[in-house]
Amino acid sequence: MCGIVGYVGPQAAEPILVEGLGRLEYRGYDSAGIATLDGPTAHVRRAAGKLAKLRARLAAEPCPGSVGIGHTRWATHGRPSEHNAHPHSSDGVTVVHNGIIENHRELRDELKRGGRVFTSETDTEIFAHLIALERAQGRDLLTAIRNATARVRGAYALAVVDERTPGTVGFAKLASPLVVGLGEGENFLASDVPAVLAHTRRFVFLEDGDCGVITGAQARIVDTATGAAVTRAPKSITWSAVAAEKGGHKHFMHKEIHEQPRAITDTLRGRIMQDDGKVALDGVDEAQLAGVERVLITACGTSWHAGLVGKYFVEKLARVPCEVELASELRYREPVITPSTLVVAISQSGETADTLAALKECRRLGGRVLSVCNVVDSAIARACEGSAGTLYTRAGPEIGVASTKAFTTQLVALHLLAIGLGQARGTLAANDAQGEMQALARLPLEVERCLQHEADTVKLAHQHTGAKDMLYLGRGPTFPIALEGALKLKEISYIHAEGYAAGEMKHGPIALIDEHMPVIVLALRGPGYEKVLSNLEEVRARGGRVIAVGTEDDAELAQHAEAVLRIPAAHPHTAPALAVIPLQLFAYHVADLRGTDVDQPRNLAKSVTVE
C-alpha cells in the first residue's frame, strides 16, 4: 500500500522524491505529497489523486531544498483528500507514515485536551504532534521519535523532518517495511527498494524496533526501546531497475503474464536434480522437514489460492495432513500448534500484515515456520530465520497489483516443497519424485504454449465485456484455480465473479444461472472429468453460456461448450498452473477492453501492510 521516500544529500530533493514515488505507484494510493527543508524552512506540497496532480502542483509551487520526505497514501483513517494527504506537520515537525495507529482515538483526545489542533482526519498526524511535544521539551530528534513511538500501539514506517535539524531525516519501523539506501555523500529512505534503486544498490533492511536518523554522511540506527546502537549489515541489490519497465507491453500485468515461463524457470533453477531424484530447497532447513506430522498453510488473497492447490501436493506426495487457513482469521482464534507442525506462510511481498502476524503467533506457539515469498529479506522471510527458512519464488519484480507470475511461481515452489517433504518423510519414492520433477521441467514450455492461444482469449473477451456477473467452476486442484480466475476478473474489470467447487453448484449457485450468466468451467481430463461434464450440461440446460478450459487433445469438449480455451495436456500436479493462464489473459483483456486501470485497480494495493 502506501509508499515512502526520503532523501538527504547535495542534490535537489524534489525530483528524487517524486521519481521515487513514481516507482512505488504499483503499491496503490489515492493521494501524494512531499516536504523538503531549505535550510530551516519547510515546504509542503500535497494533492489528492494520482502523482500527476502533485507534479502539476509542484510545477506551479516548487519545493526547494536538498532534504525531504515523500509519500503516496492509501486511505485508512479519513477519506482521500488533500488535507488528509501526507506529509502532516506540527510546530516545524513534518512526518509521513505507513501503517496504522490502533490507539489513535485516545491519543487524539488526549492531545486535543492539551490544546493541540488537528488539521486532518488521519491517525498519522498524531505522530507529528507527539514528536513536536517532545522537541518542545528539549529532546533531540531521535529521542523525540523514540518517545513518541513508545506511546503508540500499532504498525508504522515513519519518516520525519524537523526545521530545527535541517540536515537530517529521522525514521522508525515496526511491522511495516522500511529500508535505508546508502549512497556516496547522500542517503535515502524508502518503503521498498525500487523507489531509489536508480541512485544506489546498497541497502540496509531495517528490523522491527529500529529507529534512527540519516544525514548525508551517515545512517545511525538504534533500538527504539533502549536507545542502544544497532548495526545492520548492508546488502547489495543485483537486479536492475530496467526490470520494472513494461518492455513494449501495454500494461505491466500483460508483461508479467508473458514473463511466467521465465519466472518458473528461475524458480526451478538449481532445485531439481532429476538424475538422483532429489530436490534442493535452497534457503530451507531441510532437517526440519523430517518429523513433520501436520502442515498448516496460511496466506491471504491470491496466495491463499496457491495454498489451496499446495494442499493437494502436500497430502498426495508427503502423505501428511494439510490445512489451509486465511491468515486474517488464523491469529484471532486459538490455533493448535505443536513442535511437529510445519507452518507455511505464503506472501508475494513478504510484508503482508495479516500473514506476518499469523506466522509470528504460530512460531510463538512452538511451530516450525517456513515462508514462500518473492522478496528477499522481507519481513516474513526474516521471521523464519532460525526456523525452517524461506523458499524464494524468484519471480522478479511484479508491478501489476493483480498477481500473475507470483501466483504461478508460488504453485511451483509449493510443488517443490511437497516433493522435499515427501522425501524427508520417506513417503515419496525416488522414481515418483523424478516423475514430478520431469513434469516441472516441462512446465515453462507448456506455459509458452498456453500463451500462444492468446488470440482465442482476446476474441472471447470481446464477447463478454458487457457481462454483469460470471461464475467459475472447478473440481479438485482446479477448484482453487476457479477461485483465482474469478478474483482476477473482479479485481481488474470490476465485473462481479464467483468461484465455486463444481460439485457445489447444485447447492445454491445454480439458482443464478440464466442466458445472461457466462460460466467458465475448468474441464481437464483426469479424475472427476465426467462429473464436470455433467455440471457443464446442467449449466447449458438452464441457458447459461458455457466457456470451457480444456486440453488440446480433448475433441469432445467442444460439443459441450460455446467456446473452449485450450491448454496442453499435462501432469495433474502442473495442470493447475497451466489452467490459470487463459483465466489471467481473459481477465486482462476484458479489463483492457472496458478501459479500467489494469495495473492499479481502484481500492486495491499491491502489498497489504495493515490489517
Coordinates of C-alpha atoms in Angstrom, one line a residue:
M1 CA 0.0 0.0 0.0
C2 CA 1.4 3.5 0.9
G3 CA 4.9 4.4 -0.3
I4 CA 7.6 6.4 1.5
V5 CA 10.7 8.1 0.1
G6 CA 13.3 10.1 2.0
Y7 CA 16.5 11.9 0.9
V8 CA 19.4 13.8 2.4
G9 CA 22.4 14.9 0.3
P10 CA 23.8 17.5 -2.1
Q11 CA 21.1 17.2 -4.8
A12 CA 17.8 18.9 -5.1
A13 CA 15.4 16.6 -3.1
E14 CA 12.1 17.3 -5.0
P15 CA 12.9 15.4 -8.2
I16 CA 14.4 12.4 -6.3
L17 CA 11.3 12.2 -4.1
V18 CA 8.8 12.5 -6.9
E19 CA 10.7 10.0 -9.0
G20 CA 10.8 7.6 -6.1
L21 CA 7.1 7.9 -5.5
G22 CA 6.5 7.2 -9.2
R23 CA 8.4 3.9 -8.8
L24 CA 6.1 3.0 -5.9
E25 CA 2.9 3.6 -7.7
Y26 CA 2.3 -0.1 -8.1
R27 CA 1.6 -0.2 -4.3
G28 CA -1.7 1.6 -4.8
Y29 CA -2.6 5.1 -3.5
D30 CA -5.2 7.8 -3.6
S31 CA -3.1 10.9 -2.7
A32 CA 0.5 12.1 -2.6
G33 CA 2.7 14.7 -1.2
I34 CA 6.3 15.8 -0.3
A35 CA 8.0 18.0 2.2
T36 CA 11.5 19.5 1.8
L37 CA 13.8 21.5 4.0
D38 CA 15.5 24.5 2.5
G39 CA 17.8 25.4 5.4
P40 CA 15.5 25.8 8.4
T41 CA 12.3 26.3 6.3
A42 CA 10.0 23.5 5.5
H43 CA 8.0 23.4 2.2
V44 CA 5.0 21.0 2.0
R45 CA 3.0 20.2 -1.2
R46 CA 0.1 17.7 -1.3
A47 CA -2.5 16.7 -3.8
A48 CA -5.4 14.2 -3.9
G49 CA -5.4 11.7 -6.8
K50 CA -2.5 10.4 -8.9
L51 CA 1.0 11.8 -8.9
A52 CA 0.2 13.8 -12.0
K53 CA -1.8 16.1 -9.7
L54 CA 1.2 16.5 -7.4
R55 CA 3.6 17.2 -10.3
A56 CA 1.2 19.9 -11.5
R57 CA 1.2 21.5 -8.1
L58 CA 5.0 21.4 -7.9
A59 CA 5.4 22.9 -11.3
A60 CA 3.5 25.9 -10.0
E61 CA 4.9 25.8 -6.5
P62 CA 8.3 24.1 -6.3
C63 CA 9.8 22.7 -3.1
P64 CA 13.4 23.9 -2.8
G65 CA 16.0 22.1 -0.6
S66 CA 18.2 19.1 -0.5
V67 CA 16.5 17.2 2.4
G68 CA 13.0 15.8 2.1
I69 CA 10.4 13.1 2.5
G70 CA 7.6 12.0 0.2
H71 CA 4.5 9.8 0.5
T72 CA 1.8 8.1 -1.5
R73 CA -1.2 7.4 0.7
W74 CA -3.9 4.7 0.6
A75 CA -6.7 5.9 2.9
T76 CA -7.2 4.1 6.2
H77 CA -8.3 6.9 8.5
G78 CA -10.0 9.8 6.7
R79 CA -11.3 10.0 3.1
P80 CA -8.9 10.6 0.2
S81 CA -8.4 14.4 0.1
E82 CA -5.6 17.0 0.1
H83 CA -5.9 17.8 3.8
N84 CA -5.7 14.0 4.6
A85 CA -2.7 13.5 2.3
H86 CA 0.7 13.2 3.8
P87 CA 3.0 14.8 4.9
H88 CA 1.5 16.2 8.2
S89 CA 3.1 18.9 10.3
S90 CA 3.1 20.4 13.7
D91 CA 5.4 23.1 15.1
G92 CA 8.1 22.6 12.5
V93 CA 7.9 18.8 12.7
T94 CA 6.7 17.1 9.5
V95 CA 6.0 13.4 9.1
V96 CA 5.0 10.7 6.7
H97 CA 3.7 7.3 7.9
N98 CA 2.7 3.9 6.6
G99 CA 0.8 1.6 8.9
I100 CA -2.0 2.2 11.4
I101 CA -2.2 3.6 15.0
E102 CA -4.6 1.4 16.9
N103 CA -4.9 3.7 19.9
H104 CA -5.3 6.9 17.8
R105 CA -8.6 7.9 19.2
E106 CA -7.4 8.0 22.8
L107 CA -4.2 9.8 21.8
R108 CA -6.1 12.3 19.7
D109 CA -8.5 13.1 22.6
E110 CA -5.6 13.5 25.0
L111 CA -3.7 15.8 22.6
K112 CA -6.8 17.9 22.0
R113 CA -7.4 18.3 25.7
G114 CA -3.8 19.6 25.9
G115 CA -4.6 22.3 23.3
R116 CA -3.3 20.6 20.2
V117 CA -5.2 21.5 17.0
F118 CA -5.6 18.8 14.3
T119 CA -6.0 19.7 10.6
S120 CA -6.7 16.2 9.2
E121 CA -8.8 13.1 10.0
T122 CA -5.7 10.8 9.9
D123 CA -4.1 8.8 12.6
T124 CA -0.7 9.9 11.2
E125 CA -1.0 13.5 12.4
I126 CA -0.7 12.2 15.9
F127 CA 3.0 11.4 15.3
A128 CA 3.6 15.0 14.2
H129 CA 2.1 16.3 17.5
L130 CA 3.8 13.7 19.8
I131 CA 7.2 14.4 18.3
A132 CA 6.6 18.2 18.4
L133 CA 5.8 18.0 22.1
E134 CA 9.0 16.0 22.7
R135 CA 11.0 18.6 20.8
A136 CA 9.4 21.4 22.7
Q137 CA 10.7 19.8 25.9
G138 CA 14.3 20.0 24.6
R139 CA 14.7 16.4 23.3
D140 CA 16.8 15.8 20.2
L141 CA 15.0 14.4 17.1
L142 CA 16.0 10.8 17.6
T143 CA 14.9 10.8 21.3
A144 CA 11.7 12.6 20.4
I145 CA 10.9 9.9 17.8
R146 CA 11.7 7.1 20.3
N147 CA 9.5 8.6 23.0
A148 CA 6.6 9.2 20.5
T149 CA 6.6 5.7 19.2
A150 CA 6.6 4.3 22.8
R151 CA 3.2 5.8 23.2
V152 CA 1.8 4.3 20.0
R153 CA 0.2 0.9 19.5
G154 CA 0.0 -0.5 16.0
A155 CA 2.3 -0.6 12.9
Y156 CA 4.4 2.1 11.4
A157 CA 7.1 3.0 9.0
L158 CA 7.8 6.6 9.9
A159 CA 10.0 9.3 8.3
V160 CA 10.4 12.7 9.9
V161 CA 12.0 16.1 9.1
D162 CA 12.3 19.0 11.6
E163 CA 13.1 22.6 10.8
R164 CA 15.5 22.6 13.8
T165 CA 17.6 19.8 12.3
P166 CA 17.7 20.7 8.6
G167 CA 20.3 18.2 7.5
T168 CA 18.6 15.1 9.0
V169 CA 15.7 12.7 8.3
G170 CA 14.5 10.6 11.2
F171 CA 12.8 7.2 10.9
A172 CA 11.3 4.3 12.8
K173 CA 9.9 0.9 11.9
L174 CA 7.5 -1.5 13.4
A175 CA 5.6 -4.1 11.3
S176 CA 5.7 -2.0 8.2
P177 CA 8.5 -2.2 5.6
L178 CA 11.3 0.4 5.5
V179 CA 14.8 0.4 4.1
V180 CA 17.8 2.7 4.2
G181 CA 19.7 3.3 0.9
L182 CA 23.3 4.1 1.3
G183 CA 25.0 6.5 -1.2
E184 CA 28.1 8.5 -1.6
G185 CA 27.6 11.7 0.4
E186 CA 23.9 11.1 0.3
N187 CA 21.4 8.6 1.9
F188 CA 17.9 7.5 1.3
L189 CA 14.8 6.1 2.9
A190 CA 12.2 4.0 1.1
S191 CA 9.3 1.6 1.9
D192 CA 10.6 -0.5 -1.0
V193 CA 13.9 -0.9 -2.8
P194 CA 12.7 0.1 -6.4
A195 CA 12.0 3.6 -5.1
V196 CA 15.7 4.6 -5.0
L197 CA 17.4 1.8 -6.9
A198 CA 18.4 4.2 -9.6
H199 CA 20.6 6.0 -7.1
T200 CA 22.1 3.2 -5.0
R201 CA 22.3 -0.6 -4.8
R202 CA 23.4 -0.8 -1.2
F203 CA 20.6 -1.2 1.3
V204 CA 20.0 -1.7 5.0
F205 CA 16.8 -3.7 5.6
L206 CA 15.5 -2.3 8.9
E207 CA 14.1 -4.6 11.6
D208 CA 11.1 -4.1 13.8
G209 CA 12.1 -1.8 16.6
D210 CA 14.7 0.0 14.6
C211 CA 14.8 3.8 14.9
G212 CA 17.4 6.3 13.7
V213 CA 18.4 9.2 11.5
I214 CA 20.1 9.6 8.2
T215 CA 22.3 12.6 7.2
G216 CA 24.3 13.0 4.0
A217 CA 27.3 11.4 5.8
Q218 CA 25.9 8.5 7.7
A219 CA 23.0 6.4 8.8
R220 CA 22.6 5.9 12.5
I221 CA 20.3 3.1 13.9
V222 CA 19.3 2.5 17.5
D223 CA 17.0 0.2 19.3
T224 CA 13.7 2.1 19.9
A225 CA 13.2 0.7 23.3
T226 CA 16.7 1.1 24.8
G227 CA 18.4 3.6 22.6
A228 CA 21.4 1.3 22.2
A229 CA 23.3 1.5 18.9
V230 CA 22.3 -1.2 16.3
T231 CA 24.5 -2.5 13.5
R232 CA 22.7 -3.8 10.3
A233 CA 24.9 -5.1 7.6
P234 CA 24.1 -3.5 4.2
K235 CA 23.1 -5.8 1.3
S236 CA 23.8 -5.3 -2.4
I237 CA 20.9 -5.5 -4.8
T238 CA 21.8 -7.1 -8.1
W239 CA 18.6 -6.8 -10.1
S240 CA 18.1 -3.8 -12.4
A241 CA 15.5 -1.0 -12.3
V242 CA 15.1 -1.7 -16.0
A243 CA 13.3 -5.0 -14.9
A244 CA 10.4 -2.8 -13.9
E245 CA 9.9 -1.4 -17.4
K246 CA 6.9 -2.5 -19.5
G247 CA 9.1 -3.9 -22.3
G248 CA 6.7 -3.0 -25.1
H249 CA 3.6 -4.3 -23.4
K250 CA 0.6 -2.1 -22.9
H251 CA 0.4 -2.8 -19.2
F252 CA 2.7 -4.3 -16.6
M253 CA 0.2 -7.1 -16.0
H254 CA 0.3 -8.2 -19.6
K255 CA 4.1 -8.2 -19.5
E256 CA 4.1 -10.2 -16.3
I257 CA 1.7 -12.8 -17.7
H258 CA 4.1 -13.3 -20.5
E259 CA 7.1 -13.5 -18.2
Q260 CA 5.8 -16.6 -16.5
P261 CA 7.8 -19.1 -18.5
R262 CA 11.0 -17.3 -17.5
A263 CA 9.8 -16.8 -13.9
I264 CA 9.0 -20.5 -13.5
T265 CA 12.4 -21.4 -15.0
D266 CA 14.1 -19.2 -12.4
T267 CA 12.0 -20.8 -9.6
L268 CA 13.2 -24.2 -10.7
R269 CA 16.8 -23.4 -11.5
G270 CA 19.2 -25.4 -9.4
R271 CA 16.4 -27.1 -7.4
I272 CA 15.5 -30.2 -9.4
M273 CA 18.1 -33.0 -9.6
Q274 CA 16.4 -35.4 -12.0
D275 CA 19.3 -37.8 -12.1
D276 CA 19.2 -38.7 -8.4
G277 CA 15.5 -37.9 -7.8
K278 CA 16.3 -35.1 -5.3
V279 CA 15.2 -31.5 -4.9
A280 CA 17.5 -28.9 -3.4
L281 CA 15.4 -26.4 -1.4
D282 CA 18.0 -23.6 -1.0
G283 CA 17.1 -21.4 1.9
V284 CA 15.1 -24.1 3.6
D285 CA 16.5 -26.1 6.6
E286 CA 15.6 -29.5 5.2
A287 CA 16.4 -31.2 8.5
Q288 CA 13.2 -29.5 9.9
L289 CA 11.1 -31.3 7.3
A290 CA 11.7 -34.6 8.9
G291 CA 9.3 -35.5 11.7
V292 CA 6.6 -33.1 10.4
E293 CA 3.2 -34.6 11.4
R294 CA 1.0 -31.7 10.2
V295 CA 1.2 -28.9 7.7
L296 CA -0.7 -25.6 8.1
I297 CA -0.6 -23.2 5.2
T298 CA -1.6 -19.6 5.8
A299 CA -1.9 -16.8 3.4
C300 CA -4.3 -14.1 2.0
G301 CA -5.9 -13.5 -1.3
T302 CA -4.2 -15.0 -4.3
S303 CA -1.5 -16.5 -2.1
W304 CA -4.3 -18.3 -0.2
H305 CA -5.5 -19.8 -3.5
A306 CA -1.9 -21.0 -4.2
G307 CA -2.0 -22.6 -0.7
L308 CA -5.3 -24.4 -1.5
V309 CA -3.6 -26.0 -4.5
G310 CA -0.5 -26.7 -2.4
K311 CA -2.7 -28.8 0.0
Y312 CA -3.2 -31.3 -2.8
F313 CA 0.5 -31.6 -3.4
V314 CA 1.4 -32.0 0.2
E315 CA -1.2 -34.6 1.0
K316 CA -0.5 -36.6 -2.2
L317 CA 3.3 -36.5 -2.1
A318 CA 4.1 -36.2 1.6
R319 CA 1.1 -38.1 3.0
V320 CA 0.8 -35.7 5.8
P321 CA -2.4 -33.8 6.9
C322 CA -2.5 -30.3 5.5
E323 CA -4.8 -27.4 6.4
V324 CA -5.1 -24.1 4.6
E325 CA -6.3 -21.1 6.5
L326 CA -6.7 -17.4 5.8
A327 CA -4.1 -15.6 7.8
S328 CA -6.6 -12.8 8.7
E329 CA -8.6 -15.4 10.6
L330 CA -5.8 -17.6 12.0
R331 CA -4.4 -15.2 14.6
Y332 CA -7.8 -14.3 16.0
R333 CA -8.6 -17.8 17.3
E334 CA -6.5 -20.2 19.4
P335 CA -4.8 -22.5 16.8
V336 CA -3.4 -25.8 17.9
I337 CA 0.3 -25.7 17.0
T338 CA 2.8 -28.3 18.1
P339 CA 6.5 -28.7 17.6
S340 CA 5.7 -31.2 14.8
T341 CA 3.5 -28.6 12.9
L342 CA 5.1 -27.0 9.8
V343 CA 3.5 -23.6 9.3
V344 CA 4.0 -22.4 5.7
A345 CA 3.3 -18.7 5.2
I346 CA 2.8 -17.5 1.6
S347 CA 3.2 -13.9 0.5
Q348 CA 4.3 -12.3 -2.7
S349 CA 5.7 -9.2 -1.0
G350 CA 6.8 -10.9 2.2
E351 CA 5.2 -7.9 4.0
T352 CA 1.5 -8.9 4.2
A353 CA 0.5 -7.8 7.7
D354 CA -2.1 -10.5 8.4
T355 CA 0.2 -13.3 7.2
L356 CA 3.2 -11.9 9.2
A357 CA 1.2 -11.7 12.4
A358 CA -0.2 -15.2 12.0
L359 CA 3.3 -16.5 11.3
K360 CA 4.7 -14.9 14.4
E361 CA 1.9 -16.3 16.5
C362 CA 2.5 -19.8 15.2
R363 CA 6.2 -19.5 15.9
R364 CA 5.4 -18.3 19.4
L365 CA 3.3 -21.3 19.9
G366 CA 6.2 -23.6 19.0
G367 CA 5.6 -24.4 15.4
R368 CA 8.3 -24.7 12.7
V369 CA 7.8 -21.8 10.4
L370 CA 8.7 -21.6 6.7
S371 CA 7.8 -18.9 4.1
V372 CA 7.3 -18.9 0.4
C373 CA 7.7 -15.4 -0.9
N374 CA 9.2 -13.3 -3.7
V375 CA 11.1 -10.5 -1.9
V376 CA 14.5 -11.2 -0.4
D377 CA 15.0 -10.1 3.2
S378 CA 11.3 -9.2 3.5
A379 CA 9.7 -9.2 7.0
I380 CA 8.1 -12.6 6.6
A381 CA 11.4 -14.1 5.4
R382 CA 13.2 -12.7 8.3
A383 CA 10.6 -14.0 10.7
C384 CA 11.5 -17.5 9.6
E385 CA 15.2 -17.2 10.2
G386 CA 16.4 -19.7 12.7
S387 CA 13.4 -22.0 12.0
A388 CA 12.6 -23.8 8.7
G389 CA 13.7 -20.9 6.5
T390 CA 12.4 -19.4 3.2
L391 CA 11.8 -20.8 -0.3
Y392 CA 12.0 -17.8 -2.6
T393 CA 9.9 -17.8 -5.8
R394 CA 12.4 -15.7 -7.8
A395 CA 9.6 -14.2 -9.9
G396 CA 11.3 -10.9 -10.1
P397 CA 9.5 -7.5 -9.6
E398 CA 5.8 -7.8 -10.0
I399 CA 4.4 -4.3 -10.6
G400 CA 0.7 -5.0 -11.5
V401 CA -1.5 -5.1 -8.5
A402 CA -3.3 -8.2 -9.7
S403 CA -0.8 -11.0 -9.1
T404 CA 0.1 -13.4 -12.0
K405 CA 3.7 -14.6 -12.2
A406 CA 3.9 -14.5 -8.4
F407 CA 1.0 -16.9 -8.2
T408 CA 2.3 -19.5 -10.7
T409 CA 5.8 -19.4 -9.1
Q410 CA 4.1 -20.0 -5.7
L411 CA 2.5 -23.1 -7.2
V412 CA 5.8 -24.3 -8.4
A413 CA 7.5 -23.6 -5.1
L414 CA 4.8 -25.5 -3.2
H415 CA 5.2 -28.4 -5.6
L416 CA 8.9 -28.4 -4.9
L417 CA 8.3 -28.2 -1.1
A418 CA 5.9 -31.1 -1.3
I419 CA 8.5 -33.2 -3.1
G420 CA 11.1 -32.3 -0.5
L421 CA 8.7 -33.0 2.4
G422 CA 7.8 -36.4 0.9
Q423 CA 11.5 -37.3 0.6
A424 CA 12.2 -36.1 4.1
R425 CA 9.3 -38.2 5.5
G426 CA 10.1 -41.2 3.3
T427 CA 6.7 -41.2 1.6
L428 CA 7.9 -40.4 -1.9
A429 CA 9.9 -43.0 -3.9
A430 CA 12.8 -41.8 -6.0
N431 CA 11.2 -42.7 -9.3
D432 CA 8.0 -40.9 -8.3
A433 CA 10.0 -37.8 -7.4
Q434 CA 11.7 -38.0 -10.8
G435 CA 8.3 -38.0 -12.5
E436 CA 7.2 -34.9 -10.5
M437 CA 10.5 -33.1 -11.4
Q438 CA 10.2 -34.1 -15.1
A439 CA 6.7 -32.6 -15.1
L440 CA 8.0 -29.4 -13.5
A441 CA 10.9 -29.2 -16.0
R442 CA 8.3 -29.3 -18.9
L443 CA 6.2 -26.6 -17.4
P444 CA 7.9 -23.5 -18.8
L445 CA 7.5 -24.7 -22.4
E446 CA 3.9 -25.7 -21.7
V447 CA 3.1 -22.2 -20.4
E448 CA 4.6 -20.9 -23.6
R449 CA 2.1 -23.0 -25.5
C450 CA -0.7 -21.6 -23.4
L451 CA 0.3 -18.1 -24.2
Q452 CA 0.2 -18.9 -27.9
H453 CA -3.6 -19.3 -27.6
E454 CA -3.9 -15.6 -26.5
A455 CA -5.8 -14.7 -29.7
D456 CA -8.6 -17.0 -28.7
T457 CA -8.9 -15.3 -25.3
V458 CA -9.0 -11.9 -26.9
K459 CA -11.9 -12.9 -29.2
L460 CA -13.7 -14.3 -26.2
A461 CA -13.1 -11.2 -24.1
H462 CA -14.8 -9.0 -26.8
Q463 CA -17.9 -11.2 -26.4
H464 CA -18.2 -10.7 -22.7
T465 CA -17.2 -7.2 -21.8
G466 CA -20.8 -6.3 -21.0
A467 CA -21.3 -9.2 -18.5
K468 CA -22.6 -8.2 -15.1
D469 CA -21.8 -11.5 -13.3
M470 CA -19.7 -14.6 -14.0
L471 CA -19.4 -18.0 -12.4
Y472 CA -16.2 -20.1 -12.4
L473 CA -16.4 -23.8 -11.6
G474 CA -13.6 -26.4 -10.9
R475 CA -13.0 -29.7 -9.2
G476 CA -10.1 -31.0 -7.2
P477 CA -6.9 -28.9 -7.8
T478 CA -8.7 -26.7 -10.3
F479 CA -11.3 -25.5 -7.8
P480 CA -8.7 -23.1 -6.3
I481 CA -7.9 -22.0 -9.9
A482 CA -11.6 -21.2 -10.4
L483 CA -11.4 -19.0 -7.2
E484 CA -8.3 -17.3 -8.6
G485 CA -9.8 -16.8 -12.1
A486 CA -12.9 -15.2 -10.5
L487 CA -10.7 -13.0 -8.3
K488 CA -8.6 -11.8 -11.3
L489 CA -11.7 -10.8 -13.2
K490 CA -13.3 -8.9 -10.3
E491 CA -10.1 -7.2 -9.3
I492 CA -9.3 -5.5 -12.6
S493 CA -12.6 -5.5 -14.7
Y494 CA -15.0 -4.8 -11.8
I495 CA -17.3 -7.5 -13.0
H496 CA -18.8 -9.5 -10.2
A497 CA -17.4 -13.0 -10.4
E498 CA -17.5 -16.0 -8.0
G499 CA -15.6 -19.3 -8.0
Y500 CA -17.2 -22.5 -6.8
A501 CA -16.4 -26.1 -6.5
A502 CA -18.3 -27.6 -9.4
G503 CA -20.0 -30.2 -7.1
E504 CA -21.4 -27.4 -5.0
M505 CA -23.2 -25.8 -7.9
K506 CA -26.5 -27.6 -7.2
H507 CA -26.3 -26.4 -3.6
G508 CA -27.1 -22.8 -4.4
P509 CA -25.3 -21.1 -7.3
I510 CA -27.4 -22.9 -9.9
A511 CA -30.3 -20.6 -9.0
L512 CA -28.4 -17.7 -10.6
I513 CA -27.8 -19.3 -14.0
D514 CA -29.7 -17.9 -16.9
E515 CA -29.0 -16.9 -20.5
H516 CA -27.2 -13.7 -19.2
M517 CA -24.7 -15.7 -17.0
P518 CA -21.4 -16.7 -18.6
V519 CA -19.9 -19.7 -16.7
I520 CA -16.3 -20.7 -17.1
V521 CA -15.8 -24.4 -16.4
L522 CA -12.4 -25.9 -15.8
A523 CA -12.8 -29.3 -17.5
L524 CA -9.4 -31.1 -17.6
R525 CA -9.2 -34.8 -18.3
G526 CA -8.5 -36.9 -15.2
P527 CA -10.4 -37.7 -12.0
G528 CA -13.8 -36.1 -12.0
Y529 CA -13.8 -35.2 -15.7
E530 CA -17.1 -37.0 -16.4
K531 CA -18.7 -35.3 -13.4
V532 CA -17.5 -31.9 -14.6
L533 CA -19.1 -32.6 -18.0
S534 CA -22.3 -33.3 -16.1
N535 CA -22.1 -30.0 -14.3
L536 CA -21.4 -28.3 -17.6
E537 CA -24.6 -29.8 -19.2
E538 CA -26.6 -28.6 -16.2
V539 CA -25.5 -25.1 -16.9
R540 CA -26.4 -25.4 -20.6
A541 CA -29.8 -26.8 -19.7
R542 CA -30.6 -23.6 -17.9
G543 CA -29.5 -21.3 -20.7
G544 CA -26.0 -20.5 -19.2
R545 CA -23.3 -19.5 -21.6
V546 CA -20.5 -22.1 -21.1
I547 CA -16.8 -21.3 -21.6
A548 CA -14.7 -24.4 -21.0
V549 CA -11.0 -24.6 -20.3
G550 CA -9.7 -28.0 -21.6
T551 CA -6.7 -29.7 -23.0
E552 CA -5.6 -29.5 -26.6
D553 CA -6.3 -33.2 -27.1
D554 CA -9.9 -33.1 -26.0
A555 CA -12.1 -33.2 -29.1
E556 CA -15.2 -34.0 -27.2
L557 CA -15.3 -30.8 -25.1
A558 CA -16.2 -28.5 -27.9
Q559 CA -19.6 -30.4 -28.2
H560 CA -20.5 -29.3 -24.7
A561 CA -19.5 -25.6 -24.7
E562 CA -20.0 -22.3 -26.5
A563 CA -16.2 -21.8 -26.5
V564 CA -13.1 -23.7 -25.4
L565 CA -9.8 -22.2 -24.2
R566 CA -7.1 -24.8 -24.7
I567 CA -4.1 -25.7 -22.6
P568 CA -1.6 -28.6 -23.2
A569 CA -2.3 -31.9 -21.7
A570 CA 0.0 -32.1 -18.7
H571 CA 0.8 -33.9 -15.4
P572 CA -2.1 -33.5 -12.9
H573 CA 0.2 -31.5 -10.5
T574 CA 1.3 -29.0 -13.1
A575 CA -2.1 -28.6 -14.8
P576 CA -3.3 -26.0 -12.3
A577 CA -0.5 -23.7 -13.3
L578 CA -1.5 -24.1 -16.9
A579 CA -5.2 -23.7 -16.3
V580 CA -4.8 -20.3 -14.7
I581 CA -3.0 -18.8 -17.8
P582 CA -6.2 -18.4 -20.0
L583 CA -8.1 -17.1 -17.0
Q584 CA -5.4 -14.4 -16.4
L585 CA -5.4 -13.5 -20.1
F586 CA -9.2 -13.4 -20.2
A587 CA -9.4 -11.1 -17.1
Y588 CA -6.7 -8.9 -18.6
H589 CA -8.3 -8.4 -22.0
V590 CA -11.9 -7.9 -20.6
A591 CA -10.5 -5.2 -18.3
D592 CA -8.5 -3.6 -21.1
L593 CA -11.5 -3.5 -23.4
R594 CA -13.6 -2.0 -20.6
G595 CA -11.0 0.8 -20.1
T596 CA -10.2 0.2 -16.4
D597 CA -6.9 0.9 -14.8
V598 CA -5.5 -2.6 -15.2
D599 CA -2.2 -2.2 -13.3
Q600 CA -3.7 -0.1 -10.4
P601 CA -7.3 -1.1 -10.0
R602 CA -9.4 1.0 -7.7
N603 CA -9.3 0.5 -3.9
L604 CA -6.6 -2.1 -4.2
A605 CA -3.0 -2.1 -3.1
K606 CA -0.1 -4.4 -4.1
S607 CA 1.2 -5.0 -0.6
V608 CA -1.4 -5.0 2.2
T609 CA 0.7 -3.9 5.2
V610 CA -2.0 -3.1 7.6
E611 CA -4.8 -5.4 8.9

